[in-house]
Amino acid sequence: MNDGASVTDKGRNDPGLSTAELEHAFHDMLLIRRFEEKAGQLYGMGLIGGFCHLYIGQEAVVVGVQLALKQGDKIITSYRDHGQMLAAGMDPRGVMAELTGRATGYSHGKGGSMHMFSREKNFYGGHGIVGAQVALGIGLAFANKYRGTDEVSIAYFGEGASNQGQVYESFNLAALHKLPCVFVIENNRYGMGTSVERASASKELWRNGEPWGIPGKQIDGMDVSAVNTATKEAVAYCRAGKGPYLLEMSTYRYRGHSMSDPAKYRARTEVDEIRQKRDPIDHVRNELLAAGIEEEKLKKIETDVKAVVADASQFAETSPEPDPSELYTDVLVEA
């Protein structure tokens, strides 16, 4: 039996985020929100093609996790990946340019929304096959252990992927070799158009690692401080050589599964209620105001974020498309 805890135990054994860290979180969460809103707008204008999965509503998860990491820790996720990229410090210009298929993008305009990478920022994708990134995530963790570092791997996946066979195989291998991997389930309630209540026999996904002795916790994924505290605990467990850890983040996406999804499987009132009562950015804003931060300072952050997003959009729209010769590059590696 593991020593996990449910969402009612937020794991706040430390004082939580400082005011400066909350300001950082507010900035990064707002950047993700405004960036994604602009991406949705550009998609509607036909400037972004293919699949595009927005992160709006889930910002507290990735920002809270990122604030618990150190240089060298690795990140890998699925196709809903723009938030992870921005939280990791990737350039909004390069991300937006890739979304619009421009040569100045992170994958030179050939990867699009789901296939961006940055070795510099230790971001390893961006993967379109459901659950496939989890096995790659424990590969990153194996590399960390093999090299003798105390770096950890963060493997994000959704509740829709949580019952995949390759996920359970990854649990087994990670536990067997005590790999320093934090598995993060972003439970936004809907795997594509199907409620988790209808799709999963297991209702406590944080306990899915129990057969392999993997400890787990369920966390309020709309509270960046709760996310950060739980992630610090999980990361410390991994750095100590004890093996993997599983975190289930209870969160919510405001938009459809992708830009092509009208989300008719849920009531509009459900989305509106969560926006009004549990919005993660409003939560941080209220914490900062309660800590004595002036409203004008928060407005300045918002103004700065809007300028960054506008600059990224303009950069993308004015950047050239890839030369046709790029069709033949990055296909094979010379022996």
Short mmCIF file of C-alpha atoms in Angstrom, two decimals:
data_model
loop_
_atom_site.label_atom_id
_atom_site.label_comp_id
_atom_site.label_asym_id
_atom_site.label_seq_id
_atom_site.Cartn_x
_atom_site.Cartn_y
_atom_site.Cartn_z
CA MET A 1 0.00 0.00 0.00
CA ASN A 2 1.44 3.41 -0.87
CA ASP A 3 1.61 6.44 1.39
CA GLY A 4 -0.34 8.66 -1.00
CA ALA A 5 -3.02 11.16 -0.13
CA SER A 6 -6.16 12.48 -1.73
CA VAL A 7 -6.89 16.00 -2.90
CA THR A 8 -8.00 16.96 0.61
CA ASP A 9 -4.36 16.64 1.71
CA LYS A 10 -2.64 19.36 -0.29
CA GLY A 11 0.73 18.42 1.13
CA ARG A 12 1.55 21.93 2.35
CA ASN A 13 4.41 21.00 4.63
CA ASP A 14 6.36 24.04 3.41
CA PRO A 15 5.25 27.69 3.55
CA GLY A 16 4.21 27.60 -0.11
CA LEU A 17 5.14 30.10 -2.78
CA SER A 18 6.63 33.43 -1.74
CA THR A 19 5.08 36.66 -2.96
CA ALA A 20 7.87 36.98 -5.56
CA GLU A 21 7.20 33.42 -6.75
CA LEU A 22 3.47 34.12 -6.93
CA GLU A 23 4.23 37.16 -9.11
CA HIS A 24 6.35 34.92 -11.34
CA ALA A 25 3.51 32.39 -11.48
CA PHE A 26 0.98 35.09 -12.30
CA HIS A 27 3.15 36.32 -15.17
CA ASP A 28 3.76 32.86 -16.63
CA MET A 29 0.15 31.71 -16.27
CA LEU A 30 -1.09 34.91 -17.89
CA LEU A 31 1.45 34.53 -20.69
CA ILE A 32 0.16 31.03 -21.43
CA ARG A 33 -3.49 32.19 -21.31
CA ARG A 34 -2.98 35.17 -23.64
CA PHE A 35 -0.69 33.21 -25.97
CA GLU A 36 -3.27 30.45 -26.33
CA GLU A 37 -6.07 32.94 -26.90
CA LYS A 38 -4.03 34.49 -29.71
CA ALA A 39 -3.27 31.04 -31.14
CA GLY A 40 -7.00 30.31 -31.20
CA GLN A 41 -7.59 33.58 -33.01
CA LEU A 42 -4.89 32.84 -35.61
CA TYR A 43 -6.34 29.35 -36.11
CA GLY A 44 -9.71 30.89 -36.84
CA MET A 45 -8.07 33.19 -39.38
CA GLY A 46 -6.53 30.20 -41.16
CA LEU A 47 -2.96 31.10 -40.20
CA ILE A 48 -2.53 27.93 -38.11
CA GLY A 49 -3.37 24.62 -39.72
CA GLY A 50 -3.60 21.03 -38.59
CA PHE A 51 -4.29 20.10 -35.00
CA CYS A 52 -4.13 22.73 -32.28
CA HIS A 53 -4.88 21.82 -28.64
CA LEU A 54 -5.12 24.81 -26.30
CA TYR A 55 -4.06 24.84 -22.64
CA ILE A 56 -6.54 27.46 -21.43
CA GLY A 57 -7.69 26.66 -17.88
CA GLN A 58 -4.83 24.32 -16.98
CA GLU A 59 -2.10 26.95 -16.49
CA ALA A 60 -1.58 26.34 -12.77
CA VAL A 61 -0.41 22.78 -13.40
CA VAL A 62 2.59 23.41 -15.59
CA VAL A 63 3.64 26.65 -13.86
CA GLY A 64 3.43 25.10 -10.40
CA VAL A 65 5.46 22.11 -11.55
CA GLN A 66 8.07 24.21 -13.35
CA LEU A 67 8.71 26.34 -10.26
CA ALA A 68 9.70 23.17 -8.39
CA LEU A 69 12.36 22.11 -10.91
CA LYS A 70 16.01 22.99 -11.35
CA GLN A 71 18.30 23.36 -14.35
CA GLY A 72 18.81 19.99 -16.02
CA ASP A 73 15.45 18.46 -15.14
CA LYS A 74 13.72 17.06 -18.24
CA ILE A 75 10.16 17.67 -19.44
CA ILE A 76 8.08 15.67 -21.89
CA THR A 77 4.37 15.86 -22.67
CA SER A 78 1.61 15.07 -25.14
CA TYR A 79 0.08 17.22 -27.88
CA ARG A 80 -1.43 19.85 -25.52
CA ASP A 81 2.04 21.27 -25.16
CA HIS A 82 2.23 25.05 -25.69
CA GLY A 83 1.93 25.70 -21.94
CA GLN A 84 4.85 23.43 -21.12
CA MET A 85 6.98 25.15 -23.77
CA LEU A 86 6.34 28.64 -22.45
CA ALA A 87 6.72 27.64 -18.80
CA ALA A 88 10.07 26.04 -19.64
CA GLY A 89 11.28 29.38 -21.01
CA MET A 90 11.04 28.72 -24.74
CA ASP A 91 10.77 31.87 -26.85
CA PRO A 92 7.13 32.80 -27.60
CA ARG A 93 8.29 34.02 -31.02
CA GLY A 94 9.69 30.61 -31.93
CA VAL A 95 6.62 28.78 -30.63
CA MET A 96 4.16 30.98 -32.49
CA ALA A 97 6.28 30.82 -35.65
CA GLU A 98 6.16 27.03 -35.51
CA LEU A 99 2.39 27.06 -34.98
CA THR A 100 2.04 29.10 -38.16
CA GLY A 101 4.45 26.87 -40.10
CA ARG A 102 7.26 29.39 -40.51
CA ALA A 103 10.96 28.76 -41.06
CA THR A 104 11.79 30.66 -37.86
CA GLY A 105 9.86 28.16 -35.72
CA TYR A 106 11.44 25.67 -33.34
CA SER A 107 11.07 22.86 -35.90
CA HIS A 108 11.67 25.14 -38.89
CA GLY A 109 7.98 25.16 -39.69
CA LYS A 110 7.76 21.42 -40.22
CA GLY A 111 6.46 20.23 -36.87
CA GLY A 112 3.53 22.45 -36.04
CA SER A 113 1.65 22.50 -32.76
CA MET A 114 2.43 18.97 -31.58
CA HIS A 115 6.09 18.61 -32.52
CA MET A 116 8.43 21.15 -30.97
CA PHE A 117 11.55 20.50 -28.96
CA SER A 118 14.30 22.47 -27.18
CA ARG A 119 17.42 20.77 -25.89
CA GLU A 120 18.48 24.13 -24.43
CA LYS A 121 15.37 24.25 -22.22
CA ASN A 122 15.26 20.46 -21.66
CA PHE A 123 11.88 20.19 -23.36
CA TYR A 124 11.58 16.92 -25.28
CA GLY A 125 8.18 17.36 -26.96
CA GLY A 126 5.29 17.55 -27.90
CA HIS A 127 4.06 14.05 -29.01
CA GLY A 128 0.97 13.26 -31.05
CA ILE A 129 0.50 9.59 -30.12
CA VAL A 130 -1.58 9.25 -26.96
CA GLY A 131 0.54 7.94 -24.08
CA ALA A 132 3.69 7.38 -26.13
CA GLN A 133 5.59 10.16 -24.37
CA VAL A 134 5.35 8.34 -21.02
CA ALA A 135 7.71 5.58 -22.14
CA LEU A 136 10.07 8.21 -23.53
CA GLY A 137 9.84 10.04 -20.22
CA ILE A 138 11.18 7.08 -18.27
CA GLY A 139 13.92 6.84 -20.91
CA LEU A 140 14.95 10.36 -19.96
CA ALA A 141 14.85 9.33 -16.31
CA PHE A 142 17.00 6.28 -17.08
CA ALA A 143 19.55 8.56 -18.77
CA ASN A 144 19.64 10.77 -15.67
CA LYS A 145 20.27 7.79 -13.41
CA TYR A 146 22.81 6.22 -15.78
CA ARG A 147 24.81 9.45 -15.84
CA GLY A 148 24.81 9.66 -12.06
CA THR A 149 22.98 12.98 -11.80
CA ASP A 150 20.16 13.88 -9.42
CA GLU A 151 18.08 15.31 -12.26
CA VAL A 152 14.49 14.17 -12.67
CA SER A 153 12.15 13.64 -15.59
CA ILE A 154 8.61 15.03 -15.64
CA ALA A 155 6.28 12.96 -17.83
CA TYR A 156 2.91 14.63 -18.40
CA PHE A 157 -0.13 12.80 -19.74
CA GLY A 158 -3.88 13.16 -19.58
CA GLU A 159 -6.49 11.05 -17.83
CA GLY A 160 -7.48 9.76 -21.27
CA ALA A 161 -4.05 8.14 -21.59
CA SER A 162 -3.87 6.92 -18.00
CA ASN A 163 -5.20 3.42 -18.72
CA GLN A 164 -2.99 2.73 -21.74
CA GLY A 165 -0.90 -0.42 -21.60
CA GLN A 166 2.32 1.43 -22.34
CA VAL A 167 1.70 3.67 -19.32
CA TYR A 168 1.48 0.65 -17.01
CA GLU A 169 4.56 -0.88 -18.63
CA SER A 170 6.34 2.39 -17.93
CA PHE A 171 5.21 2.29 -14.29
CA ASN A 172 6.62 -1.21 -13.96
CA LEU A 173 9.99 -0.39 -15.51
CA ALA A 174 10.34 2.87 -13.59
CA ALA A 175 9.58 1.16 -10.28
CA LEU A 176 11.81 -1.83 -11.07
CA HIS A 177 14.84 0.37 -11.72
CA LYS A 178 13.87 3.14 -9.27
CA LEU A 179 13.96 5.72 -12.04
CA PRO A 180 13.71 9.42 -11.06
CA CYS A 181 10.49 10.16 -12.94
CA VAL A 182 7.48 12.17 -11.75
CA PHE A 183 4.39 11.03 -13.64
CA VAL A 184 1.91 13.91 -13.87
CA ILE A 185 -1.68 13.10 -14.87
CA GLU A 186 -3.43 16.27 -16.05
CA ASN A 187 -6.99 15.19 -15.34
CA ASN A 188 -9.11 17.78 -17.14
CA ARG A 189 -12.15 15.48 -16.91
CA TYR A 190 -12.59 14.82 -20.63
CA GLY A 191 -10.49 12.55 -22.84
CA MET A 192 -11.44 14.07 -26.19
CA GLY A 193 -15.25 14.04 -25.85
CA THR A 194 -15.67 11.36 -23.20
CA SER A 195 -15.97 12.07 -19.48
CA VAL A 196 -13.46 10.26 -17.28
CA GLU A 197 -16.45 9.02 -15.28
CA ARG A 198 -17.57 7.02 -18.33
CA ALA A 199 -14.14 5.95 -19.52
CA SER A 200 -12.20 4.82 -16.47
CA ALA A 201 -13.10 2.09 -13.98
CA SER A 202 -10.48 3.61 -11.68
CA LYS A 203 -11.83 6.84 -10.18
CA GLU A 204 -8.68 7.55 -8.15
CA LEU A 205 -6.04 7.82 -10.84
CA TRP A 206 -3.40 8.85 -8.30
CA ARG A 207 -3.55 5.28 -6.99
CA ASN A 208 -2.85 3.67 -10.37
CA GLY A 209 0.81 3.13 -9.46
CA GLU A 210 0.05 1.19 -6.28
CA PRO A 211 0.60 -2.30 -7.78
CA TRP A 212 4.23 -1.26 -8.38
CA GLY A 213 4.64 0.53 -5.06
CA ILE A 214 4.62 4.00 -6.64
CA PRO A 215 3.38 6.61 -4.16
CA GLY A 216 0.81 9.09 -5.43
CA LYS A 217 -1.27 12.13 -4.58
CA GLN A 218 -4.28 13.88 -6.02
CA ILE A 219 -3.86 17.64 -6.07
CA ASP A 220 -6.07 20.64 -6.81
CA GLY A 221 -4.62 21.49 -10.20
CA MET A 222 -6.33 24.90 -10.22
CA ASP A 223 -4.19 26.03 -7.25
CA VAL A 224 -0.62 26.80 -8.33
CA SER A 225 0.69 26.77 -4.75
CA ALA A 226 -0.79 23.33 -4.05
CA VAL A 227 0.69 22.04 -7.31
CA ASN A 228 4.09 23.46 -6.45
CA THR A 229 4.16 22.04 -2.93
CA ALA A 230 3.19 18.55 -4.09
CA THR A 231 5.72 18.65 -6.93
CA LYS A 232 8.53 19.67 -4.57
CA GLU A 233 7.72 16.63 -2.44
CA ALA A 234 7.61 14.31 -5.46
CA VAL A 235 10.84 15.70 -6.92
CA ALA A 236 12.65 15.36 -3.57
CA TYR A 237 11.51 11.72 -3.41
CA CYS A 238 12.96 11.08 -6.87
CA ARG A 239 16.22 12.95 -6.22
CA ALA A 240 16.74 10.82 -3.10
CA GLY A 241 16.90 7.71 -5.30
CA LYS A 242 13.61 6.24 -4.06
CA GLY A 243 12.10 5.79 -7.52
CA PRO A 244 9.11 7.30 -9.36
CA TYR A 245 6.18 9.29 -8.03
CA LEU A 246 2.66 9.84 -9.41
CA LEU A 247 0.71 13.11 -9.19
CA GLU A 248 -2.89 13.46 -10.39
CA MET A 249 -3.70 17.12 -11.05
CA SER A 250 -7.44 17.78 -10.97
CA THR A 251 -7.82 20.54 -13.53
CA TYR A 252 -10.15 21.68 -16.31
CA ARG A 253 -9.86 22.85 -19.90
CA TYR A 254 -12.11 25.69 -20.96
CA ARG A 255 -11.92 25.02 -24.69
CA GLY A 256 -12.69 21.86 -26.65
CA HIS A 257 -10.25 19.00 -27.00
CA SER A 258 -8.81 20.74 -30.05
CA MET A 259 -9.80 23.76 -32.10
CA SER A 260 -12.07 21.55 -34.20
CA ASP A 261 -14.06 20.36 -31.17
CA PRO A 262 -17.31 22.26 -30.40
CA ALA A 263 -17.44 20.53 -26.96
CA LYS A 264 -21.15 19.71 -27.15
CA TYR A 265 -20.68 16.85 -24.68
CA ARG A 266 -20.76 19.26 -21.71
CA ALA A 267 -23.03 22.12 -20.67
CA ARG A 268 -21.88 25.69 -21.17
CA THR A 269 -22.98 26.39 -17.60
CA GLU A 270 -20.40 23.85 -16.36
CA VAL A 271 -17.56 25.76 -18.02
CA ASP A 272 -18.89 29.14 -16.86
CA GLU A 273 -19.17 27.98 -13.25
CA ILE A 274 -15.55 26.82 -13.13
CA ARG A 275 -14.36 30.02 -14.82
CA GLN A 276 -16.19 32.09 -12.22
CA LYS A 277 -15.38 30.08 -9.11
CA ARG A 278 -12.08 28.25 -9.73
CA ASP A 279 -10.12 30.11 -12.40
CA PRO A 280 -6.41 29.51 -11.60
CA ILE A 281 -5.25 32.97 -12.68
CA ASP A 282 -7.94 34.76 -10.67
CA HIS A 283 -6.87 32.62 -7.70
CA VAL A 284 -3.27 33.87 -7.92
CA ARG A 285 -4.41 37.45 -8.54
CA ASN A 286 -6.50 37.35 -5.36
CA GLU A 287 -3.58 35.90 -3.37
CA LEU A 288 -1.31 38.69 -4.57
CA LEU A 289 -3.86 41.40 -3.76
CA ALA A 290 -4.30 39.89 -0.30
CA ALA A 291 -0.50 39.98 0.14
CA GLY A 292 -0.51 43.72 -0.49
CA ILE A 293 0.52 43.84 -4.15
CA GLU A 294 -0.96 46.90 -5.82
CA GLU A 295 -3.52 46.44 -8.59
CA GLU A 296 -1.42 48.73 -10.79
CA LYS A 297 1.51 46.32 -10.60
CA LEU A 298 -0.68 43.45 -11.77
CA LYS A 299 -2.04 45.59 -14.61
CA LYS A 300 1.56 46.34 -15.63
CA ILE A 301 2.28 42.60 -15.80
CA GLU A 302 -0.81 42.13 -17.97
CA THR A 303 0.28 44.95 -20.28
CA ASP A 304 3.77 43.46 -20.61
CA VAL A 305 2.36 40.01 -21.38
CA LYS A 306 0.04 41.38 -24.06
CA ALA A 307 3.04 43.09 -25.68
CA VAL A 308 5.04 39.84 -25.72
CA VAL A 309 2.17 37.95 -27.33
CA ALA A 310 1.53 40.69 -29.89
CA ASP A 311 5.23 40.67 -30.77
CA ALA A 312 5.23 36.87 -31.14
CA SER A 313 2.20 37.03 -33.41
CA GLN A 314 3.69 39.74 -35.60
CA PHE A 315 7.01 37.89 -35.79
CA ALA A 316 5.24 34.71 -36.87
CA GLU A 317 3.02 36.39 -39.45
CA THR A 318 5.95 38.20 -41.07
CA SER A 319 8.40 35.30 -41.02
CA PRO A 320 9.02 33.34 -44.24
CA GLU A 321 7.66 29.89 -44.90
CA PRO A 322 10.22 27.07 -45.17
CA ASP A 323 12.05 26.71 -48.45
CA PRO A 324 10.83 23.66 -50.44
CA SER A 325 14.31 22.16 -50.02
CA GLU A 326 13.46 21.67 -46.33
CA LEU A 327 11.34 18.69 -47.39
CA TYR A 328 14.57 16.72 -47.64
CA THR A 329 16.25 17.81 -44.40
CA ASP A 330 15.92 16.27 -40.91
CA VAL A 331 14.81 12.97 -42.44
CA LEU A 332 17.88 10.78 -41.97
CA VAL A 333 20.97 11.18 -39.78
CA GLU A 334 24.22 10.48 -41.60
CA ALA A 335 26.06 7.48 -40.12
#
